[in-house]
Coordinates of N, CA and C in Angstrom, one line a residue:
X2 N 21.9 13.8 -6.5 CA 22.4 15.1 -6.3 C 21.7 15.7 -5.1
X3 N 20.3 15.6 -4.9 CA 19.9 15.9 -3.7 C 19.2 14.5 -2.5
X4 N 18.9 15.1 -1.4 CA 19.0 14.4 -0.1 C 17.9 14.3 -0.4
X5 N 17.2 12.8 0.6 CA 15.7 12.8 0.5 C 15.2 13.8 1.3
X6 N 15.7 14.2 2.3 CA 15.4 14.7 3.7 C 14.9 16.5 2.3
X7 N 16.0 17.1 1.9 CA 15.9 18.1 1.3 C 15.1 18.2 0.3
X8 N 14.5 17.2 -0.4 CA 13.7 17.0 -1.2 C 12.4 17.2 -0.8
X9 N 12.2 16.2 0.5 CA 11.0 16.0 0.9 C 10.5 17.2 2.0
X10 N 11.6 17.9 2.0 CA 11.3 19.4 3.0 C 10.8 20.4 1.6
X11 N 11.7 20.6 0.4 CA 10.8 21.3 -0.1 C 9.5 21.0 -0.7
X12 N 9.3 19.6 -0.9 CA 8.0 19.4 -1.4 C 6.7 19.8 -0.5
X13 N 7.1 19.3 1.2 CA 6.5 19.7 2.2 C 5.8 21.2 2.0
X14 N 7.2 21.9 1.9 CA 7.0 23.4 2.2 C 6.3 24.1 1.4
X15 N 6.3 23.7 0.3 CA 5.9 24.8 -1.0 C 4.3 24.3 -1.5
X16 N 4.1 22.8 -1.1 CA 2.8 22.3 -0.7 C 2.1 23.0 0.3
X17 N 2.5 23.1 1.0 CA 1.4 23.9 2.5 C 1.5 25.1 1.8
X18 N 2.3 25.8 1.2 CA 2.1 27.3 1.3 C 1.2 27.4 0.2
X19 N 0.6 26.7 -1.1 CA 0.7 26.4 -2.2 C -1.3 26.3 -1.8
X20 N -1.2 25.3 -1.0 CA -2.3 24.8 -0.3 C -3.2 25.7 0.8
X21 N -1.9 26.6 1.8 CA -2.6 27.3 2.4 C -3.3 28.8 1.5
X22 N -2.5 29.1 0.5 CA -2.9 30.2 -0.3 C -4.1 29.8 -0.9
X23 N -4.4 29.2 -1.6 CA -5.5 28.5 -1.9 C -7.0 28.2 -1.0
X24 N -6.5 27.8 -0.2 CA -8.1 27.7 0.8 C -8.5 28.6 1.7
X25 N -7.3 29.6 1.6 CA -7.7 31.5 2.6 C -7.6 32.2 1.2
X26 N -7.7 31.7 0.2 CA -7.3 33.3 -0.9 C -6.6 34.0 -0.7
X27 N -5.7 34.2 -0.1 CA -4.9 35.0 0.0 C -3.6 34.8 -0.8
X28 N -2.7 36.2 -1.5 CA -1.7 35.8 -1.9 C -0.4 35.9 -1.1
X29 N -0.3 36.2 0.1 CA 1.2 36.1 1.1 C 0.6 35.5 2.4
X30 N 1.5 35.5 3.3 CA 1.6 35.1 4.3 C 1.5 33.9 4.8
X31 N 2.3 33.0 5.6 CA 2.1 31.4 5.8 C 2.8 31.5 6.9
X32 N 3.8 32.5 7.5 CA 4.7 32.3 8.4 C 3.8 32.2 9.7
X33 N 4.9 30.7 10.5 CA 4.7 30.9 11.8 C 3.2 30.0 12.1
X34 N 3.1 29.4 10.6 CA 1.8 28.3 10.9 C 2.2 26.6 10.5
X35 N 1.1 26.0 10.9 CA 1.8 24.6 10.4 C 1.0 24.1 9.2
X36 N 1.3 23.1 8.5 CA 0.8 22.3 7.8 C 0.4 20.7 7.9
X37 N 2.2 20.5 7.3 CA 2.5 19.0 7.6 C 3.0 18.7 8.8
X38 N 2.9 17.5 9.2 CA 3.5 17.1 10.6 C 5.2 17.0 10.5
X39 N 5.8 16.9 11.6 CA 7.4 17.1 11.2 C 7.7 15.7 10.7
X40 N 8.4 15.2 10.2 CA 9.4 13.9 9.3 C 8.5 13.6 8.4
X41 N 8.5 12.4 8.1 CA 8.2 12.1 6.8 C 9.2 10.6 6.5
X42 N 8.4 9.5 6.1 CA 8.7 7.9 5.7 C 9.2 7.8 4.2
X43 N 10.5 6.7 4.9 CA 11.1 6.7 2.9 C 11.6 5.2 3.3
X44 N 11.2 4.6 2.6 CA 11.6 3.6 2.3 C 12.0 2.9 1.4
X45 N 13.7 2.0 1.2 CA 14.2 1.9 0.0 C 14.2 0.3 0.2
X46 N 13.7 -0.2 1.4 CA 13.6 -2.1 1.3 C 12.2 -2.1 1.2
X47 N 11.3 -1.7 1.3 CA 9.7 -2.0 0.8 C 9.1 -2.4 2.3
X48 N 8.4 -1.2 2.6 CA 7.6 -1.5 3.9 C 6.5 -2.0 3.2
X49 N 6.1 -3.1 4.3 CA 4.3 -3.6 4.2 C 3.4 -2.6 4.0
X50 N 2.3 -2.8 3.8 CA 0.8 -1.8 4.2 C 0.8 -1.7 5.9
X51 N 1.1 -2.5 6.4 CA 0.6 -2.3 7.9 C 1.7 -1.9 8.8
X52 N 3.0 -2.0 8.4 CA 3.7 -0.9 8.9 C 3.7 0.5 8.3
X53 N 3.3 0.7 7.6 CA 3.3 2.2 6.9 C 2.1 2.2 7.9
X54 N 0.9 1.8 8.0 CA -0.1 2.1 8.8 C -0.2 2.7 10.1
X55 N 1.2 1.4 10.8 CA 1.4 1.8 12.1 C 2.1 3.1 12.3
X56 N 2.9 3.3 11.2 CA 3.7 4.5 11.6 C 3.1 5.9 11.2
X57 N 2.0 5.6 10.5 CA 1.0 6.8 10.6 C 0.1 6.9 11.5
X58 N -0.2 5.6 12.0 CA -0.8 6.4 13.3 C 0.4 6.6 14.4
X59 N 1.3 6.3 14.6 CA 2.0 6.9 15.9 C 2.5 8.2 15.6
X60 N 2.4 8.6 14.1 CA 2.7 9.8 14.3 C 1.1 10.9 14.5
X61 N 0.0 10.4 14.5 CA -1.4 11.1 14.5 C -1.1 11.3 16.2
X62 N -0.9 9.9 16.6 CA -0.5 10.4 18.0 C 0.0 11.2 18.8
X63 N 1.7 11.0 18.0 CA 2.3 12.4 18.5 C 2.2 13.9 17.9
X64 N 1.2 13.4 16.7 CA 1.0 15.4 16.7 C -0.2 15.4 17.7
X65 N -1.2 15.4 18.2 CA -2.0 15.3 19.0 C -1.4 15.2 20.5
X66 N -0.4 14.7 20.8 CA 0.8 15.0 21.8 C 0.5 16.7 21.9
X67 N 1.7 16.8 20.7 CA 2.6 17.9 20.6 C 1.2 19.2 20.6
X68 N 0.1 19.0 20.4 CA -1.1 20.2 20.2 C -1.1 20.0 21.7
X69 N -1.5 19.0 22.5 CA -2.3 19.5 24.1 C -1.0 19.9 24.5
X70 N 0.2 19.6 24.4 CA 1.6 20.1 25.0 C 1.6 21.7 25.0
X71 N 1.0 22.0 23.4 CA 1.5 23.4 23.5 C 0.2 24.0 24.1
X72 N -0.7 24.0 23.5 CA -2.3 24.5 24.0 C -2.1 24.6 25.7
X73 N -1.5 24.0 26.6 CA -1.1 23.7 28.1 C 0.3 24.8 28.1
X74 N 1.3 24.8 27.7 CA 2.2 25.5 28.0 C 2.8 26.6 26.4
X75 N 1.9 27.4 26.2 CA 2.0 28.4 25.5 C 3.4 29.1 25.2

């Protein structure tokens, strides 16, 4: 009935917010911050250990990309 993509966006979403309320006390506000890094792995033929590995680190990469990118051009 539902898409992995939509599944794994709300689980994403309601986790950060879930999580950010929790470690600031606070009970609103989340907008306009980040959590999780963007996509997210699904696999329905069975990745190894060491490709799920690799593809967490090239994504540690490109968020660490994506921070000096923006930190540089604001």
């Amino acid at each position: 009935k539902y898409s992995v993509s939509m599944v794994i966006g709300y689980l994403k979403g309601k986790s950060a917010i879930h999580i950010h309320r929790k470690a600031e006390g606070v009970k609103k506000g989340f907008i306009g911050r980040h959590f999780w890094s963007r996509g997210y792995c699904a696999s329905t033929i069975g990745l190894d250990e060491e490709m799920i590995r690799a593809y967490v680190r090239d994504q540690e990469h490109l968020d660490k990309q994506e921070e000096l990118d923006f930190t540089q051009n604001p």
